[in-house]
PDB file of C-alpha atoms in Angstrom:
ATOM      1  CA  UNK A   1     -18.888  48.244 -53.202  1.00 42.00           C
ATOM      2  CA  UNK A   2     -19.875  47.036 -48.894  1.00 46.00           C
ATOM      3  CA  UNK A   3     -22.581  44.642 -48.554  1.00 50.00           C
ATOM      4  CA  UNK A   4     -22.592  40.813 -48.489  1.00 49.00           C
ATOM      5  CA  UNK A   5     -21.930  38.816 -51.546  1.00 50.00           C
ATOM      6  CA  UNK A   6     -24.286  36.695 -51.880  1.00 49.00           C
ATOM      7  CA  UNK A   7     -22.512  33.023 -50.615  1.00 49.00           C
ATOM      8  CA  UNK A   8     -21.052  34.934 -47.241  1.00 51.00           C
ATOM      9  CA  UNK A   9     -24.345  34.237 -46.149  1.00 50.00           C
ATOM     10  CA  UNK A  10     -25.279  30.842 -46.423  1.00 46.00           C
ATOM     11  CA  UNK A  11     -21.771  30.515 -45.564  1.00 50.00           C
ATOM     12  CA  UNK A  12     -21.090  31.550 -42.053  1.00 51.00           C
ATOM     13  CA  UNK A  13     -24.750  29.775 -41.512  1.00 47.00           C
ATOM     14  CA  UNK A  14     -23.096  26.898 -42.111  1.00 49.00           C
ATOM     15  CA  UNK A  15     -20.060  27.782 -40.400  1.00 49.00           C
ATOM     16  CA  UNK A  16     -21.968  27.928 -37.037  1.00 49.00           C
ATOM     17  CA  UNK A  17     -24.696  25.320 -37.803  1.00 47.00           C
ATOM     18  CA  UNK A  18     -21.194  23.219 -37.907  1.00 47.00           C
ATOM     19  CA  UNK A  19     -19.386  24.468 -34.742  1.00 47.00           C
ATOM     20  CA  UNK A  20     -22.417  24.037 -33.279  1.00 42.00           C
ATOM     21  CA  UNK A  21     -22.824  20.225 -34.318  1.00 44.00           C
ATOM     22  CA  UNK A  22     -19.918  19.217 -33.188  1.00 44.00           C
ATOM     23  CA  UNK A  23     -20.311  20.585 -29.455  1.00 44.00           C
ATOM     24  CA  UNK A  24     -23.659  18.838 -29.754  1.00 41.00           C
ATOM     25  CA  UNK A  25     -21.547  15.741 -30.698  1.00 41.00           C
ATOM     26  CA  UNK A  26     -18.263  16.134 -28.441  1.00 41.00           C
ATOM     27  CA  UNK A  27     -20.993  16.343 -25.928  1.00 42.00           C
ATOM     28  CA  UNK A  28     -23.047  13.580 -27.098  1.00 41.00           C
ATOM     29  CA  UNK A  29     -19.836  11.369 -27.188  1.00 37.00           C
ATOM     30  CA  UNK A  30     -18.912  12.428 -23.382  1.00 38.00           C
ATOM     31  CA  UNK A  31     -22.073  11.173 -22.430  1.00 37.00           C
ATOM     32  CA  UNK A  32     -22.057   7.947 -24.075  1.00 36.00           C
ATOM     33  CA  UNK A  33     -18.389   7.360 -23.067  1.00 40.00           C
ATOM     34  CA  UNK A  34     -18.722   5.231 -20.264  1.00 41.00           C
ATOM     35  CA  UNK A  35     -14.803   5.306 -18.821  1.00 42.00           C
ATOM     36  CA  UNK A  36     -15.187   8.936 -17.928  1.00 42.00           C
ATOM     37  CA  UNK A  37     -11.244   8.613 -18.810  1.00 43.00           C
ATOM     38  CA  UNK A  38      -9.263  12.127 -16.871  1.00 52.00           C
ATOM     39  CA  UNK A  39      -5.962  12.298 -18.073  1.00 73.00           C
ATOM     40  CA  UNK A  40      -3.002  11.440 -17.917  1.00 71.00           C
ATOM     41  CA  UNK A  41      -1.275  13.550 -14.852  1.00 76.00           C
ATOM     42  CA  UNK A  42      -4.887  13.481 -12.407  1.00 84.00           C
ATOM     43  CA  UNK A  43      -5.148   9.422 -12.648  1.00 84.00           C
ATOM     44  CA  UNK A  44      -0.925   9.862 -11.892  1.00 83.00           C
ATOM     45  CA  UNK A  45      -2.599  12.051  -8.275  1.00 87.00           C
ATOM     46  CA  UNK A  46      -5.004   9.581  -8.185  1.00 91.00           C
ATOM     47  CA  UNK A  47      -2.566   6.900  -8.116  1.00 90.00           C
ATOM     48  CA  UNK A  48       0.400   9.159  -6.028  1.00 91.00           C
ATOM     49  CA  UNK A  49      -2.803   9.840  -3.276  1.00 94.00           C
ATOM     50  CA  UNK A  50      -4.045   6.643  -3.091  1.00 94.00           C
ATOM     51  CA  UNK A  51      -0.292   4.793  -2.103  1.00 94.00           C
ATOM     52  CA  UNK A  52       0.547   7.211  -0.161  1.00 95.00           C
ATOM     53  CA  UNK A  53      -3.283   6.365   2.326  1.00 96.00           C
ATOM     54  CA  UNK A  54      -2.372   2.672   1.906  1.00 95.00           C
ATOM     55  CA  UNK A  55       1.455   3.101   3.278  1.00 95.00           C
ATOM     56  CA  UNK A  56       0.246   5.332   5.259  1.00 96.00           C
ATOM     57  CA  UNK A  57      -2.341   3.364   7.103  1.00 96.00           C
ATOM     58  CA  UNK A  58      -0.706   0.156   6.353  1.00 96.00           C
ATOM     59  CA  UNK A  59       2.453   0.770   8.810  1.00 96.00           C
ATOM     60  CA  UNK A  60       0.509   1.870  11.339  1.00 96.00           C
ATOM     61  CA  UNK A  61      -1.417  -1.248  10.624  1.00 95.00           C
ATOM     62  CA  UNK A  62       1.732  -2.846  11.600  1.00 95.00           C
ATOM     63  CA  UNK A  63       3.191   0.076  14.235  1.00 95.00           C
ATOM     64  CA  UNK A  64      -0.556  -1.817  16.197  1.00 95.00           C
ATOM     65  CA  UNK A  65       0.125  -5.807  15.396  1.00 94.00           C
ATOM     66  CA  UNK A  66       4.500  -4.570  17.155  1.00 93.00           C
ATOM     67  CA  UNK A  67       2.923  -2.584  19.770  1.00 93.00           C
ATOM     68  CA  UNK A  68       0.136  -5.308  20.626  1.00 90.00           C
ATOM     69  CA  UNK A  69       2.752  -8.227  21.312  1.00 88.00           C
ATOM     70  CA  UNK A  70       5.056  -6.617  23.007  1.00 86.00           C
ATOM     71  CA  UNK A  71       2.139  -5.719  25.803  1.00 85.00           C
ATOM     72  CA  UNK A  72       0.699  -9.029  25.784  1.00 83.00           C
ATOM     73  CA  UNK A  73       4.540 -10.354  26.376  1.00 80.00           C
ATOM     74  CA  UNK A  74       4.984  -7.409  29.588  1.00 79.00           C
ATOM     75  CA  UNK A  75       2.029  -8.641  30.885  1.00 76.00           C
ATOM     76  CA  UNK A  76       2.430 -12.269  30.576  1.00 73.00           C
ATOM     77  CA  UNK A  77       5.996 -12.775  31.805  1.00 72.00           C
ATOM     78  CA  UNK A  78       8.339 -11.601  34.587  1.00 63.00           C
ATOM     79  CA  UNK A  79      10.890 -10.624  31.700  1.00 60.00           C
ATOM     80  CA  UNK A  80       8.728  -8.239  30.372  1.00 57.00           C
ATOM     81  CA  UNK A  81       8.073  -6.147  33.151  1.00 55.00           C
ATOM     82  CA  UNK A  82      11.927  -6.286  35.308  1.00 59.00           C
ATOM     83  CA  UNK A  83      13.683  -6.629  32.270  1.00 58.00           C
ATOM     84  CA  UNK A  84      15.532  -9.665  34.135  1.00 62.00           C
ATOM     85  CA  UNK A  85      15.681 -13.198  32.352  1.00 62.00           C
ATOM     86  CA  UNK A  86      17.318 -15.537  35.265  1.00 63.00           C
ATOM     87  CA  UNK A  87      17.149 -14.409  39.221  1.00 61.00           C
ATOM     88  CA  UNK A  88      20.046 -14.244  41.011  1.00 59.00           C
ATOM     89  CA  UNK A  89      18.811 -17.046  43.802  1.00 61.00           C
ATOM     90  CA  UNK A  90      17.303 -19.086  40.511  1.00 58.00           C
ATOM     91  CA  UNK A  91      18.692 -22.517  40.110  1.00 60.00           C
ATOM     92  CA  UNK A  92      21.739 -22.538  37.826  1.00 64.00           C
ATOM     93  CA  UNK A  93      19.274 -24.661  35.700  1.00 63.00           C
ATOM     94  CA  UNK A  94      17.708 -21.988  34.309  1.00 65.00           C
ATOM     95  CA  UNK A  95      16.911 -21.092  30.653  1.00 61.00           C
ATOM     96  CA  UNK A  96      16.498 -17.624  30.036  1.00 61.00           C
ATOM     97  CA  UNK A  97      14.108 -19.441  26.710  1.00 61.00           C
ATOM     98  CA  UNK A  98      11.597 -20.291  29.355  1.00 62.00           C
ATOM     99  CA  UNK A  99      11.518 -17.108  30.719  1.00 63.00           C
ATOM    100  CA  UNK A 100      10.951 -15.098  27.471  1.00 65.00           C
ATOM    101  CA  UNK A 101       8.191 -18.092  26.202  1.00 69.00           C
ATOM    102  CA  UNK A 102       4.024 -15.816  27.246  1.00 72.00           C
ATOM    103  CA  UNK A 103       2.259 -19.074  25.506  1.00 70.00           C
ATOM    104  CA  UNK A 104      -0.239 -19.540  26.097  1.00 67.00           C
ATOM    105  CA  UNK A 105      -0.584 -15.368  26.761  1.00 72.00           C
ATOM    106  CA  UNK A 106      -1.594 -14.170  29.381  1.00 69.00           C
ATOM    107  CA  UNK A 107      -5.941 -12.475  30.770  1.00 70.00           C
ATOM    108  CA  UNK A 108      -5.795 -10.039  26.882  1.00 70.00           C
ATOM    109  CA  UNK A 109      -5.806  -5.923  28.720  1.00 77.00           C
ATOM    110  CA  UNK A 110      -8.427  -3.767  27.812  1.00 84.00           C
ATOM    111  CA  UNK A 111      -5.470  -1.697  26.320  1.00 87.00           C
ATOM    112  CA  UNK A 112      -3.925  -4.257  24.344  1.00 86.00           C
ATOM    113  CA  UNK A 113      -7.165  -5.306  22.965  1.00 89.00           C
ATOM    114  CA  UNK A 114      -8.449  -1.460  22.161  1.00 93.00           C
ATOM    115  CA  UNK A 115      -4.613  -1.853  20.173  1.00 93.00           C
ATOM    116  CA  UNK A 116      -5.645  -4.329  18.425  1.00 93.00           C
ATOM    117  CA  UNK A 117      -8.579  -3.023  17.557  1.00 95.00           C
ATOM    118  CA  UNK A 118      -7.251   0.234  16.327  1.00 96.00           C
ATOM    119  CA  UNK A 119      -4.536  -2.085  14.123  1.00 95.00           C
ATOM    120  CA  UNK A 120      -7.943  -3.967  12.381  1.00 96.00           C
ATOM    121  CA  UNK A 121      -9.716  -0.422  11.562  1.00 97.00           C
ATOM    122  CA  UNK A 122      -5.565   0.530  10.048  1.00 96.00           C
ATOM    123  CA  UNK A 123      -6.286  -2.701   7.914  1.00 96.00           C
ATOM    124  CA  UNK A 124      -9.172  -2.293   6.578  1.00 96.00           C
ATOM    125  CA  UNK A 125      -8.870   1.024   5.720  1.00 97.00           C
ATOM    126  CA  UNK A 126      -5.573   0.336   3.570  1.00 96.00           C
ATOM    127  CA  UNK A 127      -7.690  -2.606   1.950  1.00 96.00           C
ATOM    128  CA  UNK A 128      -9.855   0.325   0.843  1.00 96.00           C
ATOM    129  CA  UNK A 129      -6.817   2.350  -0.109  1.00 96.00           C
ATOM    130  CA  UNK A 130      -5.462  -0.881  -1.987  1.00 96.00           C
ATOM    131  CA  UNK A 131      -8.904  -1.143  -4.179  1.00 95.00           C
ATOM    132  CA  UNK A 132      -8.933   2.237  -5.253  1.00 95.00           C
ATOM    133  CA  UNK A 133      -5.773   2.373  -6.097  1.00 95.00           C
ATOM    134  CA  UNK A 134      -5.977  -0.896  -8.531  1.00 94.00           C
ATOM    135  CA  UNK A 135      -9.192   0.903 -10.003  1.00 93.00           C
ATOM    136  CA  UNK A 136      -7.458   4.246 -10.603  1.00 92.00           C
ATOM    137  CA  UNK A 137      -4.702   1.503 -12.104  1.00 91.00           C
ATOM    138  CA  UNK A 138      -7.313  -0.104 -14.257  1.00 92.00           C
ATOM    139  CA  UNK A 139      -8.532   3.158 -15.748  1.00 90.00           C
ATOM    140  CA  UNK A 140      -4.962   4.777 -16.312  1.00 86.00           C
ATOM    141  CA  UNK A 141      -5.038   0.827 -18.753  1.00 87.00           C
ATOM    142  CA  UNK A 142      -8.278   1.481 -19.800  1.00 88.00           C
ATOM    143  CA  UNK A 143      -6.929   5.897 -20.762  1.00 85.00           C
ATOM    144  CA  UNK A 144      -3.640   3.926 -23.083  1.00 81.00           C
ATOM    145  CA  UNK A 145      -6.024   1.382 -24.434  1.00 85.00           C
ATOM    146  CA  UNK A 146      -4.577  -2.251 -22.957  1.00 86.00           C
ATOM    147  CA  UNK A 147      -7.647  -2.901 -21.587  1.00 88.00           C
ATOM    148  CA  UNK A 148     -11.864  -2.325 -23.351  1.00 89.00           C
ATOM    149  CA  UNK A 149     -13.461   0.444 -21.277  1.00 86.00           C
ATOM    150  CA  UNK A 150     -16.029  -2.170 -20.057  1.00 88.00           C
ATOM    151  CA  UNK A 151     -13.215  -4.243 -18.427  1.00 88.00           C
ATOM    152  CA  UNK A 152     -13.427  -4.682 -14.377  1.00 90.00           C
ATOM    153  CA  UNK A 153     -10.629  -4.644 -11.611  1.00 90.00           C
ATOM    154  CA  UNK A 154     -11.236  -8.689 -10.442  1.00 88.00           C
ATOM    155  CA  UNK A 155     -11.774  -9.447 -14.193  1.00 88.00           C
ATOM    156  CA  UNK A 156      -8.736  -8.006 -15.916  1.00 88.00           C
ATOM    157  CA  UNK A 157      -5.409  -8.837 -15.071  1.00 89.00           C
ATOM    158  CA  UNK A 158      -5.376  -6.638 -12.072  1.00 91.00           C
ATOM    159  CA  UNK A 159      -7.145  -9.268 -10.849  1.00 91.00           C
ATOM    160  CA  UNK A 160      -5.045 -11.817  -9.368  1.00 94.00           C
ATOM    161  CA  UNK A 161      -2.036  -9.187  -7.631  1.00 93.00           C
ATOM    162  CA  UNK A 162      -5.099  -7.543  -6.248  1.00 95.00           C
ATOM    163  CA  UNK A 163      -6.138 -10.006  -4.431  1.00 95.00           C
ATOM    164  CA  UNK A 164      -3.016 -11.287  -2.693  1.00 95.00           C
ATOM    165  CA  UNK A 165      -2.459  -7.836  -1.710  1.00 95.00           C
ATOM    166  CA  UNK A 166      -5.837  -7.391   0.188  1.00 95.00           C
ATOM    167  CA  UNK A 167      -5.121 -10.225   1.472  1.00 95.00           C
ATOM    168  CA  UNK A 168      -1.618  -9.947   2.538  1.00 94.00           C
ATOM    169  CA  UNK A 169      -2.750  -6.624   4.513  1.00 95.00           C
ATOM    170  CA  UNK A 170      -5.523  -8.823   5.849  1.00 95.00           C
ATOM    171  CA  UNK A 171      -3.616 -10.857   7.577  1.00 93.00           C
ATOM    172  CA  UNK A 172      -2.765  -9.556  11.061  1.00 93.00           C
ATOM    173  CA  UNK A 173      -3.913  -9.919  14.937  1.00 92.00           C
ATOM    174  CA  UNK A 174      -7.702  -9.179  15.779  1.00 90.00           C
ATOM    175  CA  UNK A 175      -9.176  -8.982  18.916  1.00 90.00           C
ATOM    176  CA  UNK A 176      -9.792 -11.068  21.128  1.00 86.00           C
ATOM    177  CA  UNK A 177      -7.573 -13.680  19.197  1.00 85.00           C
ATOM    178  CA  UNK A 178      -5.998 -14.629  22.504  1.00 79.00           C
ATOM    179  CA  UNK A 179      -8.404 -15.571  23.868  1.00 79.00           C
ATOM    180  CA  UNK A 180      -9.384 -17.952  21.627  1.00 80.00           C
ATOM    181  CA  UNK A 181      -7.564 -21.084  24.225  1.00 76.00           C
ATOM    182  CA  UNK A 182      -5.720 -22.246  20.614  1.00 77.00           C
ATOM    183  CA  UNK A 183      -3.388 -24.314  21.877  1.00 76.00           C
ATOM    184  CA  UNK A 184      -0.709 -24.173  19.105  1.00 80.00           C
ATOM    185  CA  UNK A 185       0.578 -20.533  18.295  1.00 83.00           C
ATOM    186  CA  UNK A 186       1.014 -20.985  14.532  1.00 84.00           C
ATOM    187  CA  UNK A 187      -1.432 -18.892  13.790  1.00 88.00           C
ATOM    188  CA  UNK A 188      -0.391 -16.025  16.182  1.00 88.00           C
ATOM    189  CA  UNK A 189       2.882 -16.113  14.906  1.00 89.00           C
ATOM    190  CA  UNK A 190       1.696 -16.263  11.317  1.00 91.00           C
ATOM    191  CA  UNK A 191      -1.001 -13.394  12.400  1.00 92.00           C
ATOM    192  CA  UNK A 192       1.953 -11.338  13.461  1.00 92.00           C
ATOM    193  CA  UNK A 193       4.559 -12.326  11.382  1.00 93.00           C
ATOM    194  CA  UNK A 194       2.893 -11.337   7.774  1.00 94.00           C
ATOM    195  CA  UNK A 195       2.298  -7.712   8.202  1.00 94.00           C
ATOM    196  CA  UNK A 196       6.233  -7.020   7.857  1.00 94.00           C
ATOM    197  CA  UNK A 197       5.277  -7.288   4.338  1.00 93.00           C
ATOM    198  CA  UNK A 198       3.567  -3.794   4.453  1.00 94.00           C
ATOM    199  CA  UNK A 199       6.704  -2.645   4.053  1.00 92.00           C
ATOM    200  CA  UNK A 200       7.192  -3.447   0.283  1.00 91.00           C
ATOM    201  CA  UNK A 201       3.888  -0.823  -0.268  1.00 92.00           C
ATOM    202  CA  UNK A 202       6.919   1.896   0.278  1.00 90.00           C
ATOM    203  CA  UNK A 203       8.764   0.918  -3.068  1.00 88.00           C
ATOM    204  CA  UNK A 204       5.489   2.559  -4.933  1.00 89.00           C
ATOM    205  CA  UNK A 205       5.431   5.282  -2.517  1.00 90.00           C
ATOM    206  CA  UNK A 206       8.482   6.070  -3.988  1.00 86.00           C
ATOM    207  CA  UNK A 207       7.960   5.421  -7.757  1.00 85.00           C
ATOM    208  CA  UNK A 208       5.164   7.462  -7.503  1.00 84.00           C
ATOM    209  CA  UNK A 209       7.667  10.147  -5.448  1.00 82.00           C
ATOM    210  CA  UNK A 210       9.827  10.229  -8.240  1.00 80.00           C
ATOM    211  CA  UNK A 211      10.719  13.146 -10.223  1.00 75.00           C
ATOM    212  CA  UNK A 212      10.508  11.019 -13.567  1.00 73.00           C
ATOM    213  CA  UNK A 213       6.775  11.103 -12.858  1.00 70.00           C
ATOM    214  CA  UNK A 214       6.742  14.476 -12.331  1.00 69.00           C
ATOM    215  CA  UNK A 215       5.091  16.345 -15.891  1.00 67.00           C
ATOM    216  CA  UNK A 216       8.423  17.386 -16.869  1.00 67.00           C
ATOM    217  CA  UNK A 217       9.632  13.988 -16.437  1.00 66.00           C
ATOM    218  CA  UNK A 218       6.719  11.947 -18.395  1.00 66.00           C
ATOM    219  CA  UNK A 219       7.406  15.280 -20.873  1.00 65.00           C
ATOM    220  CA  UNK A 220      11.755  13.724 -21.256  1.00 68.00           C
ATOM    221  CA  UNK A 221       9.619  10.723 -21.597  1.00 64.00           C
ATOM    222  CA  UNK A 222       7.303  11.591 -23.935  1.00 62.00           C
ATOM    223  CA  UNK A 223       9.951  13.207 -26.145  1.00 67.00           C
ATOM    224  CA  UNK A 224      12.348  10.372 -25.857  1.00 63.00           C
ATOM    225  CA  UNK A 225       9.604   7.189 -26.160  1.00 62.00           C
ATOM    226  CA  UNK A 226      11.316   5.688 -23.236  1.00 63.00           C
ATOM    227  CA  UNK A 227       7.942   4.336 -20.243  1.00 64.00           C
ATOM    228  CA  UNK A 228       9.069   5.036 -16.891  1.00 67.00           C
ATOM    229  CA  UNK A 229       8.051   2.006 -15.203  1.00 69.00           C
ATOM    230  CA  UNK A 230       8.931   0.980 -11.675  1.00 69.00           C
ATOM    231  CA  UNK A 231      12.266  -1.045 -11.877  1.00 75.00           C
ATOM    232  CA  UNK A 232      13.499   1.992 -13.896  1.00 75.00           C
ATOM    233  CA  UNK A 233      12.276   4.119 -11.442  1.00 79.00           C
ATOM    234  CA  UNK A 234      14.067   1.825  -8.319  1.00 81.00           C
ATOM    235  CA  UNK A 235      16.950   1.939 -10.592  1.00 82.00           C
ATOM    236  CA  UNK A 236      17.470   5.334 -10.791  1.00 81.00           C
ATOM    237  CA  UNK A 237      16.868   6.380  -7.606  1.00 83.00           C
ATOM    238  CA  UNK A 238      19.826   3.220  -6.293  1.00 83.00           C
ATOM    239  CA  UNK A 239      21.657   4.882  -8.644  1.00 85.00           C
ATOM    240  CA  UNK A 240      21.186   9.066  -7.373  1.00 83.00           C
ATOM    241  CA  UNK A 241      21.383   7.592  -3.900  1.00 86.00           C
ATOM    242  CA  UNK A 242      22.489   4.300  -3.227  1.00 87.00           C
ATOM    243  CA  UNK A 243      24.149   5.140   0.512  1.00 91.00           C
ATOM    244  CA  UNK A 244      20.745   5.962   1.170  1.00 88.00           C
ATOM    245  CA  UNK A 245      19.105   2.962  -0.864  1.00 87.00           C
ATOM    246  CA  UNK A 246      21.591   0.422   0.983  1.00 89.00           C
ATOM    247  CA  UNK A 247      21.691   2.543   4.403  1.00 93.00           C
ATOM    248  CA  UNK A 248      17.458   2.242   5.094  1.00 90.00           C
ATOM    249  CA  UNK A 249      17.364  -1.524   3.394  1.00 90.00           C
ATOM    250  CA  UNK A 250      20.160  -2.583   5.762  1.00 93.00           C
ATOM    251  CA  UNK A 251      18.227  -1.469   8.906  1.00 93.00           C
ATOM    252  CA  UNK A 252      14.756  -2.458   7.623  1.00 91.00           C
ATOM    253  CA  UNK A 253      15.948  -5.704   7.669  1.00 93.00           C
ATOM    254  CA  UNK A 254      18.051  -5.939  11.093  1.00 94.00           C
ATOM    255  CA  UNK A 255      14.731  -4.428  11.943  1.00 93.00           C
ATOM    256  CA  UNK A 256      12.702  -7.281  10.906  1.00 93.00           C
ATOM    257  CA  UNK A 257      14.384 -10.076  11.791  1.00 93.00           C
ATOM    258  CA  UNK A 258      15.026  -9.390  14.692  1.00 92.00           C
ATOM    259  CA  UNK A 259      11.742  -8.759  15.880  1.00 91.00           C
ATOM    260  CA  UNK A 260      11.019 -12.187  13.261  1.00 92.00           C
ATOM    261  CA  UNK A 261      13.258 -13.663  15.799  1.00 89.00           C
ATOM    262  CA  UNK A 262      11.935 -12.199  19.146  1.00 85.00           C
ATOM    263  CA  UNK A 263       7.940 -12.744  18.273  1.00 87.00           C
ATOM    264  CA  UNK A 264       9.239 -16.760  17.603  1.00 85.00           C
ATOM    265  CA  UNK A 265      11.579 -17.033  20.798  1.00 80.00           C
ATOM    266  CA  UNK A 266       8.369 -15.956  23.048  1.00 78.00           C
ATOM    267  CA  UNK A 267       5.800 -18.306  21.329  1.00 76.00           C
ATOM    268  CA  UNK A 268       8.206 -21.519  21.718  1.00 65.00           C
TER     269      UNK A 268
END
């Protein structure tokens, strides 16, 4: 009564062989999969991490660019040391703009060159983080089947954006730029002012730190079949905190434009 039915042993053996075969096929598929696609949350965490690293290094490099200019300006003009544009005993024709101009600059000091070296190191780190971010973004597109598994970063639709962003990050006052004896300050102006565009990377940081990009937010997006892209998240942040966003934006624009005018007037 309690014996095994004639076909039970064969069926159990068949089920065991099927389970072993399914595990083996899954392992073979994982070995043959060239993409190594991770889960959506793992890719999101990687994107957030590299966006934070790039923003931190890029803004630190911007601070180094501003600092080296102020050090050059202070060392090459009397205004940078005394704060007085025209001495009270000077002639009535003293032009404050001439007193503030420092081009051609004085001989570079060790401290200003050290600041430029630090800025170059930070710039190299920001470019590396930028490449890592776009590589993670490419893997995200692979996970969504938007690009083939064999796609490369430069060969995909991300090639042009990553090249433009790396070129923008590459522009910075490199070491010994003031020792080249440039007759025209145009190159120096460009390399000092272009790094101001790095502030736009903060939009990416705001996007990836939004609650809409958390596990709960992505779950809601999956239920409603709505994709939370960058423009949607920025509109949401602006709607939730309009005063903070406007004050930070206006404050950043005022600081950036003030520094740009100061740099332009100091080399003319």
